CSV table of N, CA and C in Angstrom, one decimal:
chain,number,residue,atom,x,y,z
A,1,UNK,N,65.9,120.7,105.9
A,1,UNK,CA,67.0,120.4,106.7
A,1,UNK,C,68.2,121.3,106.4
A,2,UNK,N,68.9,121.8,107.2
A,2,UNK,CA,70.1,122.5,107.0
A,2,UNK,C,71.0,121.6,107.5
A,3,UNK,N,72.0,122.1,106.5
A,3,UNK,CA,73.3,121.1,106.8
A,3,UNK,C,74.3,122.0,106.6
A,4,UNK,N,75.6,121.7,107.6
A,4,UNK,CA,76.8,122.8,108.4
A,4,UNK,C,77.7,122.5,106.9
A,5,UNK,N,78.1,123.6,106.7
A,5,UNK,CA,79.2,123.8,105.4
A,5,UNK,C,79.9,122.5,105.7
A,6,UNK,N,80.6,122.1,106.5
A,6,UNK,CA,81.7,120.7,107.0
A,6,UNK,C,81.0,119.5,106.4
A,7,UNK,N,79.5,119.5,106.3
A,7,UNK,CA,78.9,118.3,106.4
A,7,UNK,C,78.6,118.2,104.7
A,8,UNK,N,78.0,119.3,104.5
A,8,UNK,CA,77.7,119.7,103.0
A,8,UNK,C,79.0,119.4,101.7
A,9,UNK,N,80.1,119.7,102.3
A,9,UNK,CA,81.2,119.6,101.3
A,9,UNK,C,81.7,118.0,101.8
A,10,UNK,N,81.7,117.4,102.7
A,10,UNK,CA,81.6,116.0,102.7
A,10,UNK,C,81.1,115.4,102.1
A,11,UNK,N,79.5,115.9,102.1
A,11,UNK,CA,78.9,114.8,101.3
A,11,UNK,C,79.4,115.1,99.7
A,12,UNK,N,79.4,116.0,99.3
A,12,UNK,CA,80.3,116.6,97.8
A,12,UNK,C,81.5,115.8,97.7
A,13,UNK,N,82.2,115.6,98.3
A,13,UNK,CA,83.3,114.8,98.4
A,13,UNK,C,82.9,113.2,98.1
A,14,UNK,N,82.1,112.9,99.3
A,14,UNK,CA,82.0,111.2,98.7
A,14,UNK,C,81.2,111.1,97.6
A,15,UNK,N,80.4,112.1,97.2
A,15,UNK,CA,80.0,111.4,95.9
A,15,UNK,C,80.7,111.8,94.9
A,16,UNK,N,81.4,112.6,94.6
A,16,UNK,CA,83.0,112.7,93.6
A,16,UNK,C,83.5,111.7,93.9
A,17,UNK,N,83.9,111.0,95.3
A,17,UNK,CA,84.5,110.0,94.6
A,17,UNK,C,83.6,108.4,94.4
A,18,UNK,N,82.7,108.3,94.6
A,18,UNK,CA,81.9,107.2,94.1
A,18,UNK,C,81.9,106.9,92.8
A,19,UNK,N,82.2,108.0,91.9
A,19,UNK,CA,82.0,108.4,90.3
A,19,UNK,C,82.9,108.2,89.7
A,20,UNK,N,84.6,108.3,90.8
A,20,UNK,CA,86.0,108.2,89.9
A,20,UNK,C,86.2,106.7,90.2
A,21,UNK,N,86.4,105.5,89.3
A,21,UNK,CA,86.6,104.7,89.4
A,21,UNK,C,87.8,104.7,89.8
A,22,UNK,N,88.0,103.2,90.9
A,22,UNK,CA,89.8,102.7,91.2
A,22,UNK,C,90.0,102.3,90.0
A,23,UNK,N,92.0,102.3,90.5
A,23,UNK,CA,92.5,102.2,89.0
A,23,UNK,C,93.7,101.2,89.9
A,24,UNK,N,93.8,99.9,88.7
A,24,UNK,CA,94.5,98.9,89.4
A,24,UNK,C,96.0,99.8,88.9
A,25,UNK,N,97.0,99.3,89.9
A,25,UNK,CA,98.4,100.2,89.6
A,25,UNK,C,99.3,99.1,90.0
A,26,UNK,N,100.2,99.1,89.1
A,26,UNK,CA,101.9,98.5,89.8
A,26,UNK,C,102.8,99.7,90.0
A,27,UNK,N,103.3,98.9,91.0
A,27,UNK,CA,104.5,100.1,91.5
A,27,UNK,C,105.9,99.2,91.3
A,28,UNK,N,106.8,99.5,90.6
A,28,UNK,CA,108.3,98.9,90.2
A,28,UNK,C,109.7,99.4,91.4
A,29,UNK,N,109.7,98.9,92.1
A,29,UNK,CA,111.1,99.2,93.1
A,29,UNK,C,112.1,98.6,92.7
A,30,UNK,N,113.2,99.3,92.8
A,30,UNK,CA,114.8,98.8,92.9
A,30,UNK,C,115.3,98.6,94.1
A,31,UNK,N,116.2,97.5,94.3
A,31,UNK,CA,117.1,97.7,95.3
A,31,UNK,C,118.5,97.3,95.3
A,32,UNK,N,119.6,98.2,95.5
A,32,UNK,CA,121.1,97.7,95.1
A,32,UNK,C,121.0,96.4,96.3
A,33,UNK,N,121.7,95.9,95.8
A,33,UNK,CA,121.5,94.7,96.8
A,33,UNK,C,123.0,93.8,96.5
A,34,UNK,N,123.8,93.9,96.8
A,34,UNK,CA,125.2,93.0,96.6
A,34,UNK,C,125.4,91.8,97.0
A,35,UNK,N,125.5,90.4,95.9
A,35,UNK,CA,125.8,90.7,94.8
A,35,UNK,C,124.8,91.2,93.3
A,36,UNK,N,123.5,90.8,93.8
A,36,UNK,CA,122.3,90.9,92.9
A,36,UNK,C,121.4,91.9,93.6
A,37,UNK,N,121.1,92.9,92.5
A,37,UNK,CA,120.1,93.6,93.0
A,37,UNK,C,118.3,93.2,92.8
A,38,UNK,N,118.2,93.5,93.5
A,38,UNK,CA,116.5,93.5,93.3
A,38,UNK,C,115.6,94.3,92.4
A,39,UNK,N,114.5,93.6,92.1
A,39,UNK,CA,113.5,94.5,91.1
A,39,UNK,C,112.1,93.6,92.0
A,40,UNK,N,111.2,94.4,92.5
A,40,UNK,CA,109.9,94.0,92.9
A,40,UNK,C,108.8,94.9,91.9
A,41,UNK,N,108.0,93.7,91.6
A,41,UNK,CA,106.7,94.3,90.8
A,41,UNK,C,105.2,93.9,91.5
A,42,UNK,N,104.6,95.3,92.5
A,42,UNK,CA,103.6,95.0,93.4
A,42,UNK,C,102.4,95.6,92.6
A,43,UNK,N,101.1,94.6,92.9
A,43,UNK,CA,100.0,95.5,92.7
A,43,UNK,C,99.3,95.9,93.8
A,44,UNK,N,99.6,97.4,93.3
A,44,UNK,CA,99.7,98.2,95.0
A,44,UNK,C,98.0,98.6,95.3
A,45,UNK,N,97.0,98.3,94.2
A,45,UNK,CA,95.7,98.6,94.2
A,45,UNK,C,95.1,98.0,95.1
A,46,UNK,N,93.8,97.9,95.2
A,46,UNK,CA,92.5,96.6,95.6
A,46,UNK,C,92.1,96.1,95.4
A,47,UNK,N,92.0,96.0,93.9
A,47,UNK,CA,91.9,95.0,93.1
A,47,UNK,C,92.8,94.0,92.4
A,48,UNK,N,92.2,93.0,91.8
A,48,UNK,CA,93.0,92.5,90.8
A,48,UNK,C,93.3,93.0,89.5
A,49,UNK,N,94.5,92.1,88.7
A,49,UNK,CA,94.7,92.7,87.4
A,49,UNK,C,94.6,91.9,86.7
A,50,UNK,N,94.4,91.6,84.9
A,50,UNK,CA,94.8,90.3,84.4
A,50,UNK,C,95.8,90.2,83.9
A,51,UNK,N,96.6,89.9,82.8
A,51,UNK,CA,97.8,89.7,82.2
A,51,UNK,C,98.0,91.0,81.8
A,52,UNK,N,99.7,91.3,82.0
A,52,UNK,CA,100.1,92.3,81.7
A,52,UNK,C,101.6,91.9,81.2
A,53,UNK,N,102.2,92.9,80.4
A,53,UNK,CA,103.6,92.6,80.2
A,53,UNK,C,104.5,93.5,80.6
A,54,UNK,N,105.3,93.8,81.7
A,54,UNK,CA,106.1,94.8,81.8
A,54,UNK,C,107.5,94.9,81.5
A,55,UNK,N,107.9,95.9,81.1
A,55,UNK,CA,109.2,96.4,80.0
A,55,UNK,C,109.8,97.1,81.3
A,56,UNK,N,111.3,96.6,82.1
A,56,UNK,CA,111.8,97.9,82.5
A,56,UNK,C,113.3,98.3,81.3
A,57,UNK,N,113.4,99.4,81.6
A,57,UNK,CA,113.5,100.3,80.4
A,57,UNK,C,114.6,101.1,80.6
A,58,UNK,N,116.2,101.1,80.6
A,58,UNK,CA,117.2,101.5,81.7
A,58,UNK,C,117.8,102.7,81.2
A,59,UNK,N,117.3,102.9,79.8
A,59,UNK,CA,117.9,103.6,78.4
A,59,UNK,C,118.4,105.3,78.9
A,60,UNK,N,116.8,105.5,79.5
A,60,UNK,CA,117.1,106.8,80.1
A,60,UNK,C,117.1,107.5,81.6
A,61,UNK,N,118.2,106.4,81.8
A,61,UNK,CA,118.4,106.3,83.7
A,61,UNK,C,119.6,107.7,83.1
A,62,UNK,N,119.8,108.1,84.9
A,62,UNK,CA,121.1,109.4,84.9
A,62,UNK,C,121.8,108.3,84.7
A,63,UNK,N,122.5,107.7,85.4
A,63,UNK,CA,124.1,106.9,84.7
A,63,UNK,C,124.0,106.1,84.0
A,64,UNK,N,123.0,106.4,83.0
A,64,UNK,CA,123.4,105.1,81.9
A,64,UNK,C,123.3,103.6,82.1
A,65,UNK,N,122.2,103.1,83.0
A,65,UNK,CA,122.3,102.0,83.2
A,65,UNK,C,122.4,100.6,82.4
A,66,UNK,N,123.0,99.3,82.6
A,66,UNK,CA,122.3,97.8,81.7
A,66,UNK,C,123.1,97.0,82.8
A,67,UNK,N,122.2,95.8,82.1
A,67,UNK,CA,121.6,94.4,82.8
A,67,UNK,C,123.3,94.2,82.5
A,68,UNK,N,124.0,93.3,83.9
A,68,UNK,CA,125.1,92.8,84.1
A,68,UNK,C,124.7,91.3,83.9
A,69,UNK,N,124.4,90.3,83.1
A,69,UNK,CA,123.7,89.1,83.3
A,69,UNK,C,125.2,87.9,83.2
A,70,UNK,N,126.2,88.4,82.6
A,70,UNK,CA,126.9,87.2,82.4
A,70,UNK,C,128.5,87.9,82.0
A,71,UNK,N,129.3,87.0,82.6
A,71,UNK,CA,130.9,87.3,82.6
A,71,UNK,C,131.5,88.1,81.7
A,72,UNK,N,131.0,88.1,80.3
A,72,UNK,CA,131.2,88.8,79.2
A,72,UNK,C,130.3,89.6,78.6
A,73,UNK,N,131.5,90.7,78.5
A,73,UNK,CA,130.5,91.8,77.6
A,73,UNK,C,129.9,93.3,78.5
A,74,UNK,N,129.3,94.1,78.5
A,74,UNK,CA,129.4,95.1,78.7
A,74,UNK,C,129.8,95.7,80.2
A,75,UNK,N,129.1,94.7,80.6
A,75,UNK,CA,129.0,94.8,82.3
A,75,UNK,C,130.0,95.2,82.8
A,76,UNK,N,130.4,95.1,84.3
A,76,UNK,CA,131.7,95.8,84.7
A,76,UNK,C,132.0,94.7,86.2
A,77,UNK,N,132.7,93.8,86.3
A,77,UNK,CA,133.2,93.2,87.0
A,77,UNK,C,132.1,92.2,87.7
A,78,UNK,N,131.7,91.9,88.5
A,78,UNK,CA,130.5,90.9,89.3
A,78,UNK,C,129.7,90.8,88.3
A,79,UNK,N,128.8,89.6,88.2
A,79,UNK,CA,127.3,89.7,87.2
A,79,UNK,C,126.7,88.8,88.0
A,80,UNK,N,125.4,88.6,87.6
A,80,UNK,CA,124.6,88.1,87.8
A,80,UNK,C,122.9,87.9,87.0
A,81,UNK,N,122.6,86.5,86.4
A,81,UNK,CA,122.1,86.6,85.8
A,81,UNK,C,120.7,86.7,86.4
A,82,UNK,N,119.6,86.9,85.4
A,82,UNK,CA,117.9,86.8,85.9
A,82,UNK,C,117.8,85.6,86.8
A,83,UNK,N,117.1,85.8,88.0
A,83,UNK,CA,116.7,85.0,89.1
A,83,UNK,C,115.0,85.4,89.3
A,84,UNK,N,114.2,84.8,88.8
A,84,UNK,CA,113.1,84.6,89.8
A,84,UNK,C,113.1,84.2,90.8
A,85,UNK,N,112.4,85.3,91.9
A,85,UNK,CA,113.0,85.1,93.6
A,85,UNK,C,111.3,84.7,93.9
A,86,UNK,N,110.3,85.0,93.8
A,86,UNK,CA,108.9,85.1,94.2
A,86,UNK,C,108.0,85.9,93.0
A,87,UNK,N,106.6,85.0,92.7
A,87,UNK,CA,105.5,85.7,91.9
A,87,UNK,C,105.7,84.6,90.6
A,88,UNK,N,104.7,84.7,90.0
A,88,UNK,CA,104.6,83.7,88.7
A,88,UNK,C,104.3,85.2,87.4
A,89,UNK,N,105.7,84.1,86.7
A,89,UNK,CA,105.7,84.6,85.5
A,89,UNK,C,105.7,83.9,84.2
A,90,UNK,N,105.1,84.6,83.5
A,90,UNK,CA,104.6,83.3,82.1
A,90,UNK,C,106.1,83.6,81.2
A,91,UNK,N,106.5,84.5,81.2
A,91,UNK,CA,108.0,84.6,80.2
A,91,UNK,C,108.9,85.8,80.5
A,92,UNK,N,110.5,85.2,80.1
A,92,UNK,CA,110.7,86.3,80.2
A,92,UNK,C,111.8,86.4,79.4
A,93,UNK,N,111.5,87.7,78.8
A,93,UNK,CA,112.9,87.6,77.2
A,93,UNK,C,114.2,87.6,77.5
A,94,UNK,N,115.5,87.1,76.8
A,94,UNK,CA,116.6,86.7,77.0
A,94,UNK,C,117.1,88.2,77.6
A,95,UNK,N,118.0,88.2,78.3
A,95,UNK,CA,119.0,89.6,78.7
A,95,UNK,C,120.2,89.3,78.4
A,96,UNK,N,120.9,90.0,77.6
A,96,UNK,CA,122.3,90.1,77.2
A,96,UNK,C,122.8,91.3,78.0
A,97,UNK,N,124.4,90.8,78.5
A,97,UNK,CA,125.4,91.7,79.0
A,97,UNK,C,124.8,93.3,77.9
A,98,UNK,N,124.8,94.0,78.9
A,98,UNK,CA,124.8,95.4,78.2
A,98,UNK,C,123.5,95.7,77.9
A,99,UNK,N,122.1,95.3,77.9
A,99,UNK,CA,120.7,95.4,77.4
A,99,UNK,C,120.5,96.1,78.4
A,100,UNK,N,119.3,97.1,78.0
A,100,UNK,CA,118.9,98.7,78.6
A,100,UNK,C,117.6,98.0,78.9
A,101,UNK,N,116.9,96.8,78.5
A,101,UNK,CA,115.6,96.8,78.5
A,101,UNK,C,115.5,94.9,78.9
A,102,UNK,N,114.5,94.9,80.2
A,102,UNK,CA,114.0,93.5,80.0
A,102,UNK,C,112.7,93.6,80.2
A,103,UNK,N,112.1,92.6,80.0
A,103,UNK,CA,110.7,92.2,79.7
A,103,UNK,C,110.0,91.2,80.4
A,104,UNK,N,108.8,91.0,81.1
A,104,UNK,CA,108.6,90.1,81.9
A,104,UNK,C,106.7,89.6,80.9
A,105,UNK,N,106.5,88.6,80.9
A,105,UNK,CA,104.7,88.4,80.7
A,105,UNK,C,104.3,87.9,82.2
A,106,UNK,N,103.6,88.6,82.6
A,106,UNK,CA,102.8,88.2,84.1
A,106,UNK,C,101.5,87.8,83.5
A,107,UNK,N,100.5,86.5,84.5
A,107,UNK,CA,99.8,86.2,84.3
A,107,UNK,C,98.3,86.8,85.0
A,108,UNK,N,99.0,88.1,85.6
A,108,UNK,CA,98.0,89.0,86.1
A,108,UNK,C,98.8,88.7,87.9
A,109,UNK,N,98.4,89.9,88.4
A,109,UNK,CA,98.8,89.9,89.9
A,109,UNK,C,97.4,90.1,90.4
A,110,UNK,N,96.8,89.5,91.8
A,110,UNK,CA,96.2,89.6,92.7
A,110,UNK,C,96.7,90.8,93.4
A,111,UNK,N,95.2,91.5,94.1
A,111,UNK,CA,95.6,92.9,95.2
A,111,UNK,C,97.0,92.5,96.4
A,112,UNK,N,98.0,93.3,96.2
A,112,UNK,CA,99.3,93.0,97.3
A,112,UNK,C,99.7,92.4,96.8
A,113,UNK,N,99.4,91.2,95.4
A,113,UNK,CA,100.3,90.3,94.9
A,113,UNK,C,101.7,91.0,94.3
A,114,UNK,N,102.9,90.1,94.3
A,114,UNK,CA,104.3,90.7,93.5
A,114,UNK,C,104.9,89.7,93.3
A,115,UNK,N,105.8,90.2,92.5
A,115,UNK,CA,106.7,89.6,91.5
A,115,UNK,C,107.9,90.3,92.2
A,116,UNK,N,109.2,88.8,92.3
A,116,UNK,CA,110.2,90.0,92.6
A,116,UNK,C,111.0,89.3,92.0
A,117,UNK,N,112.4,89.9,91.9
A,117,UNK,CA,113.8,89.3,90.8
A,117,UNK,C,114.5,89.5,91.0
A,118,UNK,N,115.8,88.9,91.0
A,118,UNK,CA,116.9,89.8,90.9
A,118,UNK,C,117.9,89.5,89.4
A,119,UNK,N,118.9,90.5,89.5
A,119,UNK,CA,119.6,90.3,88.4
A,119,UNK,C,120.7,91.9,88.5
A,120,UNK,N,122.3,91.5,88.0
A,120,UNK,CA,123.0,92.9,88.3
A,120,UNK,C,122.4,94.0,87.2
A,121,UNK,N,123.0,94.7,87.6
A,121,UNK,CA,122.9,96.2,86.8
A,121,UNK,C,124.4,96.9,86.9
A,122,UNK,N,125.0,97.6,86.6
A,122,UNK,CA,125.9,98.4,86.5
A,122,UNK,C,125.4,99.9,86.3
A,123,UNK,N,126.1,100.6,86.1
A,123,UNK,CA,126.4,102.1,85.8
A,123,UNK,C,127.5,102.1,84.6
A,124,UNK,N,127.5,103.0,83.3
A,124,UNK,CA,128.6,103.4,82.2
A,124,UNK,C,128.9,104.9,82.9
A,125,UNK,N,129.0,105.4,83.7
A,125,UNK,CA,129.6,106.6,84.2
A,125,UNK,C,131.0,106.0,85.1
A,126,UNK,N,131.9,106.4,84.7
A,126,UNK,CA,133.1,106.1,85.8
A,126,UNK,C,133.6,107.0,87.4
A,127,UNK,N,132.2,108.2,86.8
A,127,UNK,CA,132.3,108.9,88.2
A,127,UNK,C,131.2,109.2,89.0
A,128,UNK,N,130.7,107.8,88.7
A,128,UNK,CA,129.4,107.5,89.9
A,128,UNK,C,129.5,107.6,91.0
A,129,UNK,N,128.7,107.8,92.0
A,129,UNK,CA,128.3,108.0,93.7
A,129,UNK,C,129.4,106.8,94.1
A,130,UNK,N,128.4,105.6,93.5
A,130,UNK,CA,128.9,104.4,93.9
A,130,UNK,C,129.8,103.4,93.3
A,131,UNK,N,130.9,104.2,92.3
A,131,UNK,CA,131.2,102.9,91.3
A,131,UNK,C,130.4,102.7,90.5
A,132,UNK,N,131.3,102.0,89.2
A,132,UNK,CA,129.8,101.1,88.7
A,132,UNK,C,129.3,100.1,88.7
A,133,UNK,N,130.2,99.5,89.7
A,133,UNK,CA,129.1,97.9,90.3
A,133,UNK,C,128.1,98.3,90.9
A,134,UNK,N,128.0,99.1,91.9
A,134,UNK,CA,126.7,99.7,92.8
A,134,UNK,C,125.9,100.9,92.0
A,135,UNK,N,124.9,100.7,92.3
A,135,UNK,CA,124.2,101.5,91.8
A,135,UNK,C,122.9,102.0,93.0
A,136,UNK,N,123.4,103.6,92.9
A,136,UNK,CA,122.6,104.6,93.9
A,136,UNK,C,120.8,104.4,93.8
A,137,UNK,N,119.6,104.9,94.1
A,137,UNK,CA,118.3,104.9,93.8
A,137,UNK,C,118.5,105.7,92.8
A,138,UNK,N,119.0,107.1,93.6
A,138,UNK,CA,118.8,108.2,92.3
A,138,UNK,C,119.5,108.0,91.0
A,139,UNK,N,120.5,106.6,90.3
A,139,UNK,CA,121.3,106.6,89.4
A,139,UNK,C,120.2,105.9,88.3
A,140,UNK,N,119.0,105.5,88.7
A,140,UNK,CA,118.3,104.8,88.2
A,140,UNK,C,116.9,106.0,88.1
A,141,UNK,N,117.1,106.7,88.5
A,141,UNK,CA,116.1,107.9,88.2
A,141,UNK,C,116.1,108.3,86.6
A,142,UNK,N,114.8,108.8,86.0
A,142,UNK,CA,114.6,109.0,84.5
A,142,UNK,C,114.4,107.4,83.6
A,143,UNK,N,114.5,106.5,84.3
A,143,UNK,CA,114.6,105.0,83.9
A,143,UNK,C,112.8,104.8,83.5
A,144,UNK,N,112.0,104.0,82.8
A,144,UNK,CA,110.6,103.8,82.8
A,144,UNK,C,110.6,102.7,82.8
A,145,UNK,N,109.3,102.2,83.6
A,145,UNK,CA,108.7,101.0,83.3
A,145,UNK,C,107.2,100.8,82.0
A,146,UNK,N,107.3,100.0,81.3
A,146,UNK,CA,106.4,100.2,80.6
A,146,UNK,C,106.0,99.3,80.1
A,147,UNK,N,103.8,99.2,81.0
A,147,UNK,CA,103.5,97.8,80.9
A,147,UNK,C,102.1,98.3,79.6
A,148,UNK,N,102.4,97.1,79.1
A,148,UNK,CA,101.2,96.6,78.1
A,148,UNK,C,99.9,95.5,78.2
A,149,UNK,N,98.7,96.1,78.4
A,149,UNK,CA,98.0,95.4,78.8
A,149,UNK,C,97.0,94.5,77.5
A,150,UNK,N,96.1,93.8,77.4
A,150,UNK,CA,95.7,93.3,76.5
A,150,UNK,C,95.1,94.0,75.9
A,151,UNK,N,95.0,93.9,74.1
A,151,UNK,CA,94.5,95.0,73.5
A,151,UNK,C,95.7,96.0,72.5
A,152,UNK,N,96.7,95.9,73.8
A,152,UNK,CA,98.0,96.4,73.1
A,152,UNK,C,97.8,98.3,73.8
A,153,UNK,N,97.6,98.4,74.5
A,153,UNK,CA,97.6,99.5,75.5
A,153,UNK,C,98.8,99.8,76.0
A,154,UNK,N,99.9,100.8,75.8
A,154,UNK,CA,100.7,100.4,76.8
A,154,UNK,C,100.8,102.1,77.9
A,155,UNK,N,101.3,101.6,79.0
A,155,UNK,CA,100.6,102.9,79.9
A,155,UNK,C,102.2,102.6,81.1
A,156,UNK,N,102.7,104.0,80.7
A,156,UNK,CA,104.7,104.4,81.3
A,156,UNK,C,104.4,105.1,82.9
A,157,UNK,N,105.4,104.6,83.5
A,157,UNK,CA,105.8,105.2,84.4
A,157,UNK,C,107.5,105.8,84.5
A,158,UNK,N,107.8,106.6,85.5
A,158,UNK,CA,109.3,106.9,85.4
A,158,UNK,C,109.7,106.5,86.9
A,159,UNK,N,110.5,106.1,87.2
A,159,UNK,CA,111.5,106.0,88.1
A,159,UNK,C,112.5,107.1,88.7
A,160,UNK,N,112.0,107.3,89.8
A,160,UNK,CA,112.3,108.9,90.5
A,160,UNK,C,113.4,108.0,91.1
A,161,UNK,N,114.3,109.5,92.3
A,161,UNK,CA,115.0,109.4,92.8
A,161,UNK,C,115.2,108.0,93.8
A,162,UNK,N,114.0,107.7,94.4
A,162,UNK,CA,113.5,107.1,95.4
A,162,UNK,C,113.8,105.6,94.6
A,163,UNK,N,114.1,105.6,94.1
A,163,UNK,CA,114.2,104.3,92.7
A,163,UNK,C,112.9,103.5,92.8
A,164,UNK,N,111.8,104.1,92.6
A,164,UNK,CA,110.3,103.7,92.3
A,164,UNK,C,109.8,104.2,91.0
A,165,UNK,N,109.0,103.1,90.5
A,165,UNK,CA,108.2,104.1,89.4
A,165,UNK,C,106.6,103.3,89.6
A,166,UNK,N,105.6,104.2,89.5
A,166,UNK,CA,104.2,103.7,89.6
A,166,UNK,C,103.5,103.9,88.0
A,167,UNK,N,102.6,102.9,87.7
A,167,UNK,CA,102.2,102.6,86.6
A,167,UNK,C,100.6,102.5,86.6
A,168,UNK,N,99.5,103.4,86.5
A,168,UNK,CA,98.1,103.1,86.5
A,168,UNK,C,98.0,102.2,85.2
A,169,UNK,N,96.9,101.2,85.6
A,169,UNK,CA,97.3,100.4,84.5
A,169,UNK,C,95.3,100.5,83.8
A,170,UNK,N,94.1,100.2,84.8
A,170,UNK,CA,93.1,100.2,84.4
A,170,UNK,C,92.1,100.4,85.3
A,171,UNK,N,90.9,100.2,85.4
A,171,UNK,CA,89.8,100.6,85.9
A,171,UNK,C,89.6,99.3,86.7
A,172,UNK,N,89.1,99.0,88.1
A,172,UNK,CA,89.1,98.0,88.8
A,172,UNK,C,87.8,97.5,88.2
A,173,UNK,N,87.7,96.0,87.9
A,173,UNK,CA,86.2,95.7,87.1
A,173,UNK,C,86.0,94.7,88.5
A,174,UNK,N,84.5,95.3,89.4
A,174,UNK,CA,84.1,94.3,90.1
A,174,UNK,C,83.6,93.3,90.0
């Protein structure tokens, strides 16, 4: 049988990918949102996941970002503390005014499943885009999320301009 170059590198194609396993992924969005901004945590894969713990991580954002949670202390004028808005979460560690880093335990997300939150953030640059009550996508760029799965695996993502960061986390087990 002969088969047309088009048809031949097709088939080369799907069975490369029959071989690369899916990989379950969360993807971490920001959104300035006045007075609380948003954090959504989607699993953007086709499968499911099981328990994971995700760290976002504000340390090495461009403007210096932290958690505005309460009247006093680092923040800069408006706060607002942790709000679970939608998604089940098994814990989630205290946030103090001024903290670079919070921490969520998820009980595993279903495919399209999310988690979303809110809570302020600020900026320590006084010559931000937006002030430092608001905060740009790109002010949040160089920021990571960083989840741990069981076993103690932990597997980083970064947060681009787009104020996204995506996280492969594991192999889809059917």
């Amino acid at each position: 049988m002969i088969k047309t170059p088009v048809l031949a590198a097709s088939a080369a194609l799907a069975v490369a990918m029959a071989t690369v396993p899916a990989t379950a992924e969360i993807r971490v969005t920001f959104q300035e949102s006045a007075p609380k901004d948003i954090f959504q945590i989607v699993n953007t894969s086709g499968c499911g996941m099981g328990p994971v713990s995700v760290e976002i991580d504000l340390s090495a954002s461009s403007a210096g970002l932290i958690f505005d949670p309460t009247a006093s202390g680092a923040g800069v004028s408006v706060y607002q503390p942790f709000e679970l808005v939608s998604g089940d979460v098994d814990g989630v560690a205290e946030v103090s005014d001024g903290d670079t880093r919070l921490s969520l335990d998820l009980p595993g997300l279903a495919p399209g499943g999310r988690v979303v939150f809110t809570i302020d953030i600020d900026d320590t640059l006084i010559d931000g885009p937006m002030g430092q009550t608001m905060v740009a996508g790109s002010e949040i760029a160089g920021a990571r999320v960083n989840a741990t799965v069981p076993g103690g695996q932990t597997i980083s993502g970064t947060f681009g301009v787009d104020a996204a960061a995506a996280v492969p986390l594991q192999a889809c087990i059917s």
